[in-house]
Amino acid sequence: MANGSRLVLRRVADSLRLRNMCQEAPMAKVLVVEDEDDIRQLLTEDLEGRGHRVRGAGNGVIAIQQVKQRIPDIIFGDIMMPIMDGFDLILKLRENPETAAIPMVLVTAMNARDAEGKARELGVEHFLPKPWEPWSLDFVLDQILNPKSTARKGDGKLQVYPQRVPEGSTNYPSAA
């Protein structure tokens, strides 16, 4: 078997393993906050395809209104949005004891290192760059939803999930 074929098989196996781990986790109520309709729709479809119940909001103000109606288990949110950006949304949620502990995943085209300081200040531990890989979405969901997961770090550090695995690389997220 050629090296390229082994790499493809390993990627598929790793993706299936992470997807199975994610499927063992409870299905979640998810809020996707994204001003770009196509990206919001794509993430919604990805999450619904994994069995989660998803609602969408085009900005932070709409998200706050939706959170008042039904508190989600996880919020996936963009940083740069009109009216109320992702950081202001997080600040607003952290003010309310009922919403302060909702896990937030920042999904953005911004460089993770540019936003890391502010994200850490606000208690955000997960950062998923656009575009995301299916395995990275599975990985972040597993970390949040499956407390017994071997993938769960829980060290308070910002977890950045790469956009792409470089061709020929075997560097996947560590499960330890």
PDB file of C-alpha atoms in Angstrom, residues 13-172:
ATOM      1  CA  ALA A  13     -10.022   6.205  10.730  1.00  0.00           C
ATOM      2  CA  ASP A  14      -9.205   9.188  12.962  1.00  0.00           C
ATOM      3  CA  SER A  15     -12.274  11.058  11.755  1.00  0.00           C
ATOM      4  CA  LEU A  16     -14.505   8.026  12.401  1.00  0.00           C
ATOM      5  CA  ARG A  17     -13.000   7.532  15.864  1.00  0.00           C
ATOM      6  CA  LEU A  18     -13.661  11.160  16.796  1.00  0.00           C
ATOM      7  CA  ARG A  19     -17.154  11.040  15.299  1.00  0.00           C
ATOM      8  CA  ASN A  20     -17.931   7.899  17.335  1.00  0.00           C
ATOM      9  CA  MET A  21     -16.641   9.620  20.482  1.00  0.00           C
ATOM     10  CA  CYS A  22     -18.873  12.588  19.688  1.00  0.00           C
ATOM     11  CA  GLN A  23     -21.889  10.324  19.093  1.00  0.00           C
ATOM     12  CA  GLU A  24     -21.422   8.834  22.557  1.00  0.00           C
ATOM     13  CA  ALA A  25     -21.772  12.327  24.019  1.00  0.00           C
ATOM     14  CA  PRO A  26     -25.247  13.675  24.723  1.00  0.00           C
ATOM     15  CA  MET A  27     -26.855  15.667  21.939  1.00  0.00           C
ATOM     16  CA  ALA A  28     -26.814  19.360  22.668  1.00  0.00           C
ATOM     17  CA  LYS A  29     -28.870  22.489  22.198  1.00  0.00           C
ATOM     18  CA  VAL A  30     -26.550  24.698  20.154  1.00  0.00           C
ATOM     19  CA  LEU A  31     -26.735  28.353  19.187  1.00  0.00           C
ATOM     20  CA  VAL A  32     -24.742  29.430  16.118  1.00  0.00           C
ATOM     21  CA  VAL A  33     -24.068  33.181  16.041  1.00  0.00           C
ATOM     22  CA  GLU A  34     -22.701  34.225  12.654  1.00  0.00           C
ATOM     23  CA  ASP A  35     -23.490  37.231  10.473  1.00  0.00           C
ATOM     24  CA  GLU A  36     -22.673  35.465   7.192  1.00  0.00           C
ATOM     25  CA  ASP A  37     -25.755  33.451   6.222  1.00  0.00           C
ATOM     26  CA  ASP A  38     -23.887  30.803   4.223  1.00  0.00           C
ATOM     27  CA  ILE A  39     -21.401  30.086   7.013  1.00  0.00           C
ATOM     28  CA  ARG A  40     -24.159  30.030   9.640  1.00  0.00           C
ATOM     29  CA  GLN A  41     -26.107  27.582   7.455  1.00  0.00           C
ATOM     30  CA  LEU A  42     -23.054  25.357   6.853  1.00  0.00           C
ATOM     31  CA  LEU A  43     -22.202  25.133  10.558  1.00  0.00           C
ATOM     32  CA  THR A  44     -25.870  24.528  11.386  1.00  0.00           C
ATOM     33  CA  GLU A  45     -26.009  21.655   8.888  1.00  0.00           C
ATOM     34  CA  ASP A  46     -22.745  20.192  10.225  1.00  0.00           C
ATOM     35  CA  LEU A  47     -24.077  20.275  13.791  1.00  0.00           C
ATOM     36  CA  GLU A  48     -27.554  18.984  12.901  1.00  0.00           C
ATOM     37  CA  GLY A  49     -25.894  16.175  10.935  1.00  0.00           C
ATOM     38  CA  ARG A  50     -24.299  15.135  14.218  1.00  0.00           C
ATOM     39  CA  GLY A  51     -27.716  15.050  15.908  1.00  0.00           C
ATOM     40  CA  HIS A  52     -27.659  18.393  17.724  1.00  0.00           C
ATOM     41  CA  ARG A  53     -30.586  20.815  17.917  1.00  0.00           C
ATOM     42  CA  VAL A  54     -29.417  24.094  16.425  1.00  0.00           C
ATOM     43  CA  ARG A  55     -30.725  27.648  16.322  1.00  0.00           C
ATOM     44  CA  GLY A  56     -29.065  30.497  14.485  1.00  0.00           C
ATOM     45  CA  ALA A  57     -28.597  34.217  15.067  1.00  0.00           C
ATOM     46  CA  GLY A  58     -27.089  36.849  12.767  1.00  0.00           C
ATOM     47  CA  ASN A  59     -25.547  38.981  15.529  1.00  0.00           C
ATOM     48  CA  GLY A  60     -25.041  39.199  19.268  1.00  0.00           C
ATOM     49  CA  VAL A  61     -28.248  41.124  19.997  1.00  0.00           C
ATOM     50  CA  ILE A  62     -30.396  38.453  18.353  1.00  0.00           C
ATOM     51  CA  ALA A  63     -28.346  35.797  20.154  1.00  0.00           C
ATOM     52  CA  ILE A  64     -29.087  37.390  23.555  1.00  0.00           C
ATOM     53  CA  GLN A  65     -32.812  37.370  22.727  1.00  0.00           C
ATOM     54  CA  GLN A  66     -32.637  33.692  21.768  1.00  0.00           C
ATOM     55  CA  VAL A  67     -30.668  32.776  24.895  1.00  0.00           C
ATOM     56  CA  LYS A  68     -33.414  34.406  27.005  1.00  0.00           C
ATOM     57  CA  GLN A  69     -35.962  32.121  25.296  1.00  0.00           C
ATOM     58  CA  ARG A  70     -33.898  28.922  25.608  1.00  0.00           C
ATOM     59  CA  ILE A  71     -30.464  28.574  27.188  1.00  0.00           C
ATOM     60  CA  PRO A  72     -28.187  26.565  24.884  1.00  0.00           C
ATOM     61  CA  ASP A  73     -25.633  23.994  25.965  1.00  0.00           C
ATOM     62  CA  ILE A  74     -22.985  25.475  23.634  1.00  0.00           C
ATOM     63  CA  ILE A  75     -22.617  28.671  21.624  1.00  0.00           C
ATOM     64  CA  PHE A  76     -20.551  28.778  18.442  1.00  0.00           C
ATOM     65  CA  GLY A  77     -19.939  32.436  17.635  1.00  0.00           C
ATOM     66  CA  ASP A  78     -18.083  34.638  15.223  1.00  0.00           C
ATOM     67  CA  ILE A  79     -15.990  37.488  16.590  1.00  0.00           C
ATOM     68  CA  MET A  80     -16.486  40.139  13.918  1.00  0.00           C
ATOM     69  CA  MET A  81     -20.227  40.844  13.548  1.00  0.00           C
ATOM     70  CA  PRO A  82     -22.350  43.977  13.179  1.00  0.00           C
ATOM     71  CA  ILE A  83     -24.404  45.463  16.040  1.00  0.00           C
ATOM     72  CA  MET A  84     -22.816  43.302  18.775  1.00  0.00           C
ATOM     73  CA  ASP A  85     -19.594  41.414  18.119  1.00  0.00           C
ATOM     74  CA  GLY A  86     -18.624  38.070  19.611  1.00  0.00           C
ATOM     75  CA  PHE A  87     -16.563  39.535  22.443  1.00  0.00           C
ATOM     76  CA  ASP A  88     -19.404  41.839  23.540  1.00  0.00           C
ATOM     77  CA  LEU A  89     -21.780  38.872  23.352  1.00  0.00           C
ATOM     78  CA  ILE A  90     -19.523  36.876  25.667  1.00  0.00           C
ATOM     79  CA  LEU A  91     -19.277  39.819  28.098  1.00  0.00           C
ATOM     80  CA  LYS A  92     -23.065  40.135  28.170  1.00  0.00           C
ATOM     81  CA  LEU A  93     -23.516  36.392  28.753  1.00  0.00           C
ATOM     82  CA  ARG A  94     -20.897  36.366  31.531  1.00  0.00           C
ATOM     83  CA  GLU A  95     -22.835  39.099  33.410  1.00  0.00           C
ATOM     84  CA  ASN A  96     -25.799  36.773  33.972  1.00  0.00           C
ATOM     85  CA  PRO A  97     -25.304  33.874  36.423  1.00  0.00           C
ATOM     86  CA  GLU A  98     -27.715  31.725  34.367  1.00  0.00           C
ATOM     87  CA  THR A  99     -25.620  32.091  31.192  1.00  0.00           C
ATOM     88  CA  ALA A 100     -22.124  32.738  32.535  1.00  0.00           C
ATOM     89  CA  ALA A 101     -20.979  29.124  32.272  1.00  0.00           C
ATOM     90  CA  ILE A 102     -22.221  28.367  28.739  1.00  0.00           C
ATOM     91  CA  PRO A 103     -19.239  27.028  26.771  1.00  0.00           C
ATOM     92  CA  MET A 104     -18.347  29.333  23.892  1.00  0.00           C
ATOM     93  CA  VAL A 105     -16.513  28.275  20.750  1.00  0.00           C
ATOM     94  CA  LEU A 106     -15.142  31.167  18.725  1.00  0.00           C
ATOM     95  CA  VAL A 107     -15.489  30.401  15.008  1.00  0.00           C
ATOM     96  CA  THR A 108     -13.735  33.074  13.012  1.00  0.00           C
ATOM     97  CA  ALA A 109     -11.427  33.932  10.149  1.00  0.00           C
ATOM     98  CA  MET A 110      -9.319  36.004  12.575  1.00  0.00           C
ATOM     99  CA  ASN A 111      -5.929  34.616  13.463  1.00  0.00           C
ATOM    100  CA  ALA A 112      -6.251  32.723  16.746  1.00  0.00           C
ATOM    101  CA  ARG A 113      -3.197  34.432  18.198  1.00  0.00           C
ATOM    102  CA  ASP A 114      -4.695  37.878  17.483  1.00  0.00           C
ATOM    103  CA  ALA A 115      -7.775  37.053  19.561  1.00  0.00           C
ATOM    104  CA  GLU A 116      -6.188  34.779  22.167  1.00  0.00           C
ATOM    105  CA  GLY A 117      -5.612  37.387  24.899  1.00  0.00           C
ATOM    106  CA  LYS A 118      -9.142  38.732  24.814  1.00  0.00           C
ATOM    107  CA  ALA A 119     -10.603  35.224  24.550  1.00  0.00           C
ATOM    108  CA  ARG A 120      -8.667  34.041  27.611  1.00  0.00           C
ATOM    109  CA  GLU A 121      -9.800  37.098  29.598  1.00  0.00           C
ATOM    110  CA  LEU A 122     -13.394  36.137  28.840  1.00  0.00           C
ATOM    111  CA  GLY A 123     -12.932  32.487  29.760  1.00  0.00           C
ATOM    112  CA  VAL A 124     -13.162  31.137  26.217  1.00  0.00           C
ATOM    113  CA  GLU A 125     -11.290  27.849  25.818  1.00  0.00           C
ATOM    114  CA  HIS A 126     -12.188  26.852  22.250  1.00  0.00           C
ATOM    115  CA  PHE A 127     -11.309  28.517  18.963  1.00  0.00           C
ATOM    116  CA  LEU A 128     -12.290  26.986  15.605  1.00  0.00           C
ATOM    117  CA  PRO A 129     -10.842  28.797  12.570  1.00  0.00           C
ATOM    118  CA  LYS A 130     -12.795  29.186   9.323  1.00  0.00           C
ATOM    119  CA  PRO A 131     -12.890  27.002   7.343  1.00  0.00           C
ATOM    120  CA  TRP A 132     -13.011  24.110   9.784  1.00  0.00           C
ATOM    121  CA  GLU A 133     -12.311  20.455   9.177  1.00  0.00           C
ATOM    122  CA  PRO A 134     -14.999  17.900  10.141  1.00  0.00           C
ATOM    123  CA  TRP A 135     -12.633  16.151  12.566  1.00  0.00           C
ATOM    124  CA  SER A 136     -11.862  19.433  14.343  1.00  0.00           C
ATOM    125  CA  LEU A 137     -15.576  20.098  14.855  1.00  0.00           C
ATOM    126  CA  ASP A 138     -15.973  16.558  16.227  1.00  0.00           C
ATOM    127  CA  PHE A 139     -13.001  17.114  18.514  1.00  0.00           C
ATOM    128  CA  VAL A 140     -14.292  20.372  20.026  1.00  0.00           C
ATOM    129  CA  LEU A 141     -17.765  18.892  20.513  1.00  0.00           C
ATOM    130  CA  ASP A 142     -16.265  15.888  22.256  1.00  0.00           C
ATOM    131  CA  GLN A 143     -14.189  18.088  24.564  1.00  0.00           C
ATOM    132  CA  ILE A 144     -17.229  20.082  25.621  1.00  0.00           C
ATOM    133  CA  LEU A 145     -19.927  17.410  25.738  1.00  0.00           C
ATOM    134  CA  ASN A 146     -18.110  14.327  26.945  1.00  0.00           C
ATOM    135  CA  PRO A 147     -16.577  15.002  30.362  1.00  0.00           C
ATOM    136  CA  LYS A 148     -14.974  11.538  30.465  1.00  0.00           C
ATOM    137  CA  SER A 149     -13.355  11.981  27.062  1.00  0.00           C
ATOM    138  CA  THR A 150      -9.670  11.296  26.729  1.00  0.00           C
ATOM    139  CA  ALA A 151      -9.650  14.267  24.353  1.00  0.00           C
ATOM    140  CA  ARG A 152     -10.742  16.666  27.097  1.00  0.00           C
ATOM    141  CA  LYS A 153      -7.875  18.874  28.200  1.00  0.00           C
ATOM    142  CA  GLY A 154      -9.529  21.058  30.839  1.00  0.00           C
ATOM    143  CA  ASP A 155      -6.328  22.977  31.485  1.00  0.00           C
ATOM    144  CA  GLY A 156      -7.870  26.408  30.886  1.00  0.00           C
ATOM    145  CA  LYS A 157      -5.737  27.047  27.816  1.00  0.00           C
ATOM    146  CA  LEU A 158      -7.263  28.249  24.585  1.00  0.00           C
ATOM    147  CA  GLN A 159      -7.674  25.213  22.341  1.00  0.00           C
ATOM    148  CA  VAL A 160      -7.028  26.093  18.698  1.00  0.00           C
ATOM    149  CA  TYR A 161      -8.142  23.563  16.122  1.00  0.00           C
ATOM    150  CA  PRO A 162      -6.212  23.795  12.841  1.00  0.00           C
ATOM    151  CA  GLN A 163      -7.918  24.670   9.600  1.00  0.00           C
ATOM    152  CA  ARG A 164      -6.195  21.981   7.576  1.00  0.00           C
ATOM    153  CA  VAL A 165      -3.885  19.062   8.207  1.00  0.00           C
ATOM    154  CA  PRO A 166      -0.871  19.708   5.962  1.00  0.00           C
ATOM    155  CA  GLU A 167      -0.551  17.171   3.146  1.00  0.00           C
ATOM    156  CA  GLY A 168       1.666  14.324   4.237  1.00  0.00           C
ATOM    157  CA  SER A 169       1.397  15.267   7.915  1.00  0.00           C
ATOM    158  CA  THR A 170       0.465  12.761  10.565  1.00  0.00           C
ATOM    159  CA  ASN A 171       0.062  15.435  13.257  1.00  0.00           C
ATOM    160  CA  TYR A 172      -3.466  15.082  14.573  1.00  0.00           C
TER     161      TYR A 172
END
